[in-house]
Coordinates of C-alpha atoms and ligand atoms in Angstrom, one line a residue:
X1 CA 160.0 166.0 69.0
X2 CA 161.6 162.8 70.3
X3 CA 164.1 161.0 68.1
X4 CA 166.1 157.7 68.3
X5 CA 165.9 156.0 71.6
X6 CA 163.7 158.7 73.0
X7 CA 161.2 158.0 70.2
X8 CA 161.1 154.3 71.2
X9 CA 160.3 155.3 74.8
X10 CA 157.8 157.8 73.7
X11 CA 155.9 155.2 71.6
X12 CA 156.1 152.6 74.4
X13 CA 154.7 154.9 77.0
X14 CA 151.9 156.1 74.7
X15 CA 150.8 152.6 73.7
X16 CA 151.0 151.3 77.3
X17 CA 148.9 154.2 78.5
X18 CA 146.3 153.7 75.7
X19 CA 146.1 149.9 76.3
X20 CA 145.5 150.4 79.9
X21 CA 143.3 153.5 80.0
X22 CA 141.4 153.7 76.7
X23 CA 137.6 154.2 76.9
X24 CA 135.6 151.1 76.1
X25 CA 133.8 152.3 72.9
X26 CA 131.6 150.1 70.7
X27 CA 133.8 150.6 67.6
X28 CA 136.9 149.6 69.5
X29 CA 135.6 146.1 69.8
X30 CA 135.8 145.4 66.1
X31 CA 138.2 145.3 63.1
X32 CA 135.3 145.4 60.6
X33 CA 136.2 148.3 58.3
X34 CA 132.5 149.1 57.7
X35 CA 131.9 149.7 61.4
X36 CA 135.1 151.6 61.9
X37 CA 134.3 153.7 58.9
X38 CA 130.7 154.4 60.2
X39 CA 132.1 155.5 63.6
X40 CA 134.7 157.8 62.0
X41 CA 132.1 159.5 59.9
X42 CA 129.7 159.9 62.8
X43 CA 132.5 161.3 65.0
X44 CA 133.5 163.9 62.5
X45 CA 131.1 166.5 63.9
X46 CA 129.6 164.7 66.9
X47 CA 130.7 164.0 70.4
X48 CA 131.4 160.3 71.4
X49 CA 128.5 160.1 73.9
X50 CA 126.0 161.5 71.4
X51 CA 127.2 159.3 68.6
X52 CA 127.0 155.9 70.4
X53 CA 123.2 155.5 70.4
X54 CA 123.1 156.5 66.7
X55 CA 125.9 154.2 65.9
X56 CA 124.1 151.2 67.5
X57 CA 120.8 152.0 66.0
X58 CA 122.3 152.5 62.5
X59 CA 124.0 149.1 62.7
X60 CA 120.9 147.3 63.8
X61 CA 119.2 148.4 60.6
X62 CA 122.2 148.4 58.3
X63 CA 124.6 145.8 59.7
X64 CA 126.8 145.7 56.7
X65 CA 127.8 147.7 53.6
X66 CA 125.3 145.7 51.4
X67 CA 122.2 146.6 53.5
X68 CA 123.3 150.2 53.6
X69 CA 123.9 150.4 49.8
X70 CA 120.5 148.9 49.1
X71 CA 118.4 151.0 51.5
X72 CA 116.2 153.9 50.4
X73 CA 118.0 157.2 51.1
X74 CA 115.1 158.5 53.1
X75 CA 115.6 155.7 55.6
X76 CA 119.3 156.3 55.9
X77 CA 118.6 160.0 56.6
X78 CA 115.9 159.2 59.1
X79 CA 118.4 157.1 61.2
X80 CA 120.8 160.0 60.9
X81 CA 118.1 162.5 61.9
X82 CA 119.4 164.6 64.8
X83 CA 123.1 164.0 64.2
X84 CA 123.2 167.0 61.7
X85 CA 125.6 167.5 58.8
X86 CA 123.5 165.2 56.6
X87 CA 125.9 165.2 53.7
X88 CA 127.9 162.7 55.8
X89 CA 125.0 160.2 55.6
X90 CA 124.5 160.8 51.9
X91 CA 128.1 160.3 51.1
X92 CA 128.3 157.3 53.4
X93 CA 125.6 155.6 51.4
X94 CA 127.0 156.7 48.0
X95 CA 130.4 155.3 49.0
X96 CA 128.7 152.0 50.2
X97 CA 127.0 151.7 46.8
X98 CA 130.4 152.2 45.0
X99 CA 132.0 149.6 47.3
X100 CA 129.3 147.1 46.5
X101 CA 129.1 147.8 42.8
X102 CA 132.9 148.0 42.1
X103 CA 134.5 146.0 44.9
X104 CA 132.1 143.2 45.8
X105 CA 131.5 144.9 49.1
X106 CA 135.1 144.9 50.2
X107 CA 136.5 148.2 51.6
X108 CA 139.6 149.3 49.7
X109 CA 142.9 148.6 51.5
X110 CA 145.0 151.1 49.5
X111 CA 145.0 154.7 50.6
X112 CA 144.6 156.0 47.0
X113 CA 141.5 153.8 46.4
X114 CA 139.9 154.8 49.8
X115 CA 140.4 158.5 49.0
X116 CA 138.3 158.1 45.8
X117 CA 135.2 157.3 47.9
X118 CA 132.8 160.1 48.6
X119 CA 133.1 161.6 52.1
X120 CA 136.5 160.0 52.8
X121 CA 139.4 162.4 53.2
X122 CA 143.0 161.9 54.4
X123 CA 142.0 161.7 58.1
X124 CA 139.2 159.2 57.7
X125 CA 141.1 157.0 55.2
X126 CA 144.1 156.9 57.6
X127 CA 142.0 156.0 60.6
X128 CA 140.1 153.2 58.8
X129 CA 143.1 151.7 57.1
X130 CA 145.3 151.7 60.1
X131 CA 142.7 150.4 62.5
X132 CA 141.1 147.8 60.2
X133 CA 144.1 146.6 58.2
X134 CA 147.2 147.9 60.0
X135 CA 148.0 150.4 57.3
X136 CA 150.9 152.7 58.1
X137 CA 149.1 156.0 57.8
X138 CA 149.2 158.6 60.5
X139 CA 145.9 160.4 61.3
X140 CA 145.8 164.2 61.6
X141 CA 142.7 166.1 62.6
X142 CA 142.1 169.0 64.9
X143 CA 142.5 166.9 68.1
X144 CA 145.7 165.3 67.0
X145 CA 147.1 168.6 65.6
X146 CA 146.6 170.2 69.1
X147 CA 148.5 167.4 70.7
X148 CA 151.3 167.6 68.2
X149 CA 151.4 171.4 68.4
X150 CA 151.9 171.2 72.2
X151 CA 154.4 168.4 72.0
X152 CA 156.5 170.4 69.5
X153 CA 155.6 173.9 70.8
X154 CA 154.4 174.8 67.3
X155 CA 153.0 178.3 67.1
X156 CA 150.7 180.0 64.6
X157 CA 147.5 178.9 63.0
X158 CA 147.7 175.1 62.6
X159 CA 145.4 174.9 59.5
X160 CA 147.8 177.1 57.5
X161 CA 149.3 174.8 54.9
X162 CA 152.9 175.1 56.0
X163 CA 152.0 174.3 59.6
X164 CA 149.7 171.5 58.6
X165 CA 152.4 169.9 56.5
X166 CA 154.9 170.1 59.4
X167 CA 152.3 168.5 61.7
X168 CA 151.6 165.8 59.2
X169 CA 155.4 165.1 58.9
X170 CA 155.6 164.9 62.7
X171 CA 152.6 162.6 62.9
X172 CA 154.1 160.3 60.3
X173 CA 157.4 160.3 62.1
X174 CA 155.9 159.4 65.5
X175 CA 153.6 156.7 64.1
X176 CA 154.5 153.3 65.5
X177 CA 154.9 151.1 62.5
X178 CA 154.3 148.0 64.6
X179 CA 150.9 149.1 65.8
X180 CA 149.6 151.9 63.6
X181 CA 145.9 151.3 64.5
X182 CA 146.5 151.5 68.2
X183 CA 149.0 154.3 67.7
X184 CA 146.5 156.5 65.9
X185 CA 143.8 155.8 68.5
X186 CA 146.2 156.6 71.3
X187 CA 146.9 160.0 69.8
X188 CA 143.2 160.6 69.4
X189 CA 142.5 159.4 72.9
X190 CA 145.2 161.6 74.4
X191 CA 143.7 164.6 72.6
X192 CA 140.1 163.7 73.7
X193 CA 140.8 162.8 77.3
X194 CA 144.0 164.6 78.7
X195 CA 145.4 167.0 76.1
X196 CA 142.0 168.8 75.9
X197 CA 141.6 172.3 74.4
X198 CA 141.3 173.8 77.9
X199 CA 143.3 172.8 81.0
X200 CA 145.3 169.9 79.6
X201 CA 145.9 167.3 82.4
X202 CA 149.7 167.2 82.0
X203 CA 150.2 165.5 85.3
X204 CA 148.5 162.4 84.0
X205 CA 150.0 162.6 80.5
X206 CA 152.1 159.5 79.5
X207 CA 154.5 161.6 77.4
X208 CA 154.8 164.8 79.5
X209 CA 158.6 164.5 79.7
X210 CA 158.7 165.0 75.9
X211 CA 156.4 167.9 75.7
X212 CA 158.1 171.1 74.6
X213 CA 154.9 173.2 75.1
X214 CA 154.8 172.1 78.8
X215 CA 158.5 172.7 79.3
X216 CA 158.0 176.3 78.0
X217 CA 154.8 176.8 80.1
X218 CA 152.8 177.6 77.0
X219 CA 150.9 174.3 76.5
X220 CA 147.5 175.7 77.4
X221 CA 147.8 178.6 75.0
X222 CA 148.5 176.3 72.1
X223 CA 147.2 176.0 69.4
X224 CA 147.1 179.8 69.0
X225 CA 143.7 181.1 68.2
X226 CA 142.7 181.5 64.5
X227 CA 140.8 184.5 63.4
X228 CA 137.1 183.7 63.8
X229 CA 134.8 184.1 60.8
X230 CA 132.3 186.8 61.6
X231 CA 128.9 185.4 62.7
X232 CA 126.1 185.9 60.1
X233 CA 122.6 186.4 61.6
X234 CA 119.9 184.6 59.6
X235 CA 116.2 185.3 60.2
X236 CA 113.7 182.7 59.0
X237 CA 109.9 182.3 59.3
X238 CA 108.3 178.9 59.3
X239 CA 104.7 177.9 58.9
X240 CA 103.5 175.0 61.1
X241 CA 100.1 173.9 60.0
X242 CA 98.1 171.7 62.3
X243 CA 94.8 170.0 61.6
X244 CA 92.2 168.6 63.9
X245 CA 94.0 165.3 64.1
X246 CA 97.2 167.1 65.2
X247 CA 99.0 166.4 61.9
X248 CA 101.2 168.9 60.2
X249 CA 102.6 169.5 56.7
X250 CA 106.3 169.0 55.8
X251 CA 107.8 169.8 52.4
X252 CA 110.3 167.5 50.8
X253 CA 114.1 168.2 50.3
X254 CA 114.8 169.5 46.8
X255 CA 115.1 166.8 44.2
X256 CA 117.2 168.4 41.5
X257 CA 119.6 171.2 40.8
X258 CA 116.9 173.7 39.8
X259 CA 115.0 173.1 43.1
X260 CA 118.3 173.2 45.0
X261 CA 119.2 176.5 43.5
X262 CA 115.8 177.8 44.4
X263 CA 116.2 176.6 48.0
X264 CA 119.7 178.0 48.3
X265 CA 118.6 181.2 50.1
X266 CA 117.3 179.1 53.0
X267 CA 120.1 177.5 55.0
X268 CA 120.7 174.0 53.7
X269 CA 120.1 172.3 57.0
X270 CA 116.4 173.4 56.7
X271 CA 115.8 172.9 53.0
X272 CA 117.9 169.7 52.4
X273 CA 115.7 167.6 54.7
X274 CA 112.0 167.4 55.2
X275 CA 111.0 170.8 56.5
X276 CA 108.2 173.2 57.4
X277 CA 107.4 175.8 54.7
X278 CA 110.2 178.2 55.5
X279 CA 111.6 181.4 54.1
X280 CA 114.2 184.0 55.0
X281 CA 112.7 187.3 56.2
X282 CA 114.0 190.8 56.6
X283 CA 110.9 192.7 57.8
X284 CA 107.6 191.5 59.3
X285 CA 107.8 187.7 59.3
X286 CA 104.1 187.2 59.5
X287 CA 103.5 189.3 56.4
X288 CA 106.3 187.7 54.4
X289 CA 105.2 184.2 55.4
X290 CA 101.6 184.8 54.4
X291 CA 102.7 186.0 51.0
X292 CA 105.1 183.1 50.6
X293 CA 102.3 180.6 51.5
X294 CA 100.0 182.1 48.9
X295 CA 102.8 181.7 46.4
X296 CA 103.6 178.1 47.1
X297 CA 100.0 177.0 47.4
X298 CA 98.3 178.7 44.4
X299 CA 95.6 176.0 44.1
X300 CA 94.5 176.2 47.8
X301 CA 91.2 178.2 48.1
X302 CA 90.5 180.4 51.1
X303 CA 94.1 181.2 52.1
X304 CA 93.3 183.7 54.8
X305 CA 94.9 181.7 57.6
X306 CA 95.4 183.1 61.1
X307 CA 99.1 183.0 61.9
X308 CA 99.7 182.6 65.6
X309 CA 103.3 183.4 66.6
X310 CA 105.2 180.8 68.6
X311 CA 108.4 181.4 70.6
X312 CA 111.4 182.1 68.4
X313 CA 113.9 179.3 68.0
X314 CA 117.6 179.9 68.0
X315 CA 120.0 177.6 66.3
X316 CA 123.7 177.9 65.4
X317 CA 125.4 176.2 62.4
X318 CA 129.1 177.0 62.0
X319 CA 129.2 180.7 61.5
X320 CA 125.4 181.2 61.1
X321 CA 123.3 182.2 64.0
X322 CA 119.7 181.4 62.9
X323 CA 116.5 182.7 64.4
X324 CA 113.3 181.1 63.3
X325 CA 110.0 182.7 63.9
X326 CA 107.5 179.8 63.8
X327 CA 103.8 180.5 63.2
X328 CA 101.1 178.1 64.0
X329 CA 98.2 177.8 61.5
X330 CA 95.3 175.8 62.8
X331 CA 93.1 174.5 60.0
X332 CA 90.3 172.0 59.6
X333 CA 92.1 170.1 56.8
X334 CA 95.8 170.5 55.8
X335 CA 96.2 172.2 52.4
X336 CA 97.3 169.9 49.6
X337 CA 100.8 170.8 48.3
X338 CA 102.5 168.7 45.7
X339 CA 105.2 166.4 47.2
X340 CA 104.4 167.4 50.8
X341 CA 103.6 164.8 53.5
X342 CA 101.4 164.9 56.5
X343 CA 102.8 163.7 59.8
X344 CA 101.8 164.0 63.4
X345 CA 103.3 167.3 64.7
X346 CA 104.2 165.6 68.0
X347 CA 106.2 162.9 66.2
X348 CA 108.1 163.7 63.0
X349 CA 110.3 160.6 63.3
X350 CA 108.8 158.9 60.2
X351 CA 110.7 161.4 58.0
X352 CA 114.3 162.6 58.0
X353 CA 114.3 166.1 59.6
X354 CA 117.0 168.3 61.0
X355 CA 117.3 169.2 64.7
X356 CA 116.2 172.7 63.8
X357 CA 112.9 171.4 62.4
X358 CA 112.4 169.5 65.6
X359 CA 113.0 172.6 67.6
X360 CA 110.4 174.5 65.5
X361 CA 107.9 171.7 66.1
X362 CA 108.4 171.8 69.8
X363 CA 107.9 175.6 69.8
X364 CA 104.7 175.2 67.8
X365 CA 103.4 172.5 70.1
X366 CA 104.0 174.7 73.1
X367 CA 102.2 177.6 71.3
X368 CA 99.3 175.2 70.4
X369 CA 99.0 174.2 74.1
X370 CA 98.6 177.8 75.1
X371 CA 96.1 178.8 72.4
X372 CA 92.5 178.6 73.5
X373 CA 91.0 175.8 71.4
X374 CA 94.5 174.9 70.2
X375 CA 96.0 171.5 70.2
Ligands
LIG401 FE1 149.3 167.7 76.2 FE2 150.2 168.3 78.6 FE3 150.7 165.9 77.5 FE4 151.9 168.1 76.6 S1 152.1 167.2 78.6 S2 151.0 166.5 75.4 S3 150.2 169.6 76.8 S4 148.7 166.7 78.1

């Protein structure tokens, strides 16, 4: 790691490179902590190109922390719909409400206060405070950790607490105190554009002469692989009702702890948003689903529906590999289920739904098109 005069050169080269070559991103044109915060939350699990349209649409509807705090949660989730990891949106709104209620709408400028907000950890707090207010906090996430590991030829699993502490110390030491916001963004930009997980483009790197990993010829093999958590296969069956108007039935997310506990056996990305009646299955999905529907619709007469299988849907969430078997149930009138809503099967956008639910609806629509007399 560079020290003394070398450190000054290192910082100068990094910042000069960033200021010349940085990508033009919407959140880089502002110092508004609300906008920077929103971008950091969206980017936690989402690629830049995918986040940009969501970011812009979200800000059109919620241009500031006050409008976000006052909005119905359903609407916030609807605008997040498709980005996944919906706890990010819930926490964002909770934090906005706290900022409005306790701080008159002003984002905290002290690290310890920012860390008290839901959904804001060390990385996000450091990013917002340094970019919006010039706070001297160095960011450290997976991208920055990879750059630091290569620069310092640090071996072993980076998330191990001893290694992570070393990385944080290195990040703090390298941070340019004159321009902490640009510095942090430069480190993130280097990790995102040149010092990428595979095939780092060292020939274009502004700090290649300081990189120990490169000197040793091991840059590409760093960080060393961590042991993967074994993939868990999850099988679900979903009921997609459709009536003669092409409407379908979606169940609401659970409202309280009891309902959440009951829904726990279905992966949360299905049950925490509006969803088709869904259950985990071990054996024949059609038989299990029919029994499940009879159970959740006790008041509905004549429950001998014909279940037409649609093409299975595959979806991966962290270590879970999910296979959903959707079944189409064509009915005259949709059954009445307490709390459920009826929406067009071809357009679920009026409710917050997960991308898995959208995949299921597409599979059901394709099946409906191929069923004689189907819709
Ligand atoms: Fe990454 Fe290569 Fe630059 Fe080292 S020289 S920091 S490995 S891009």
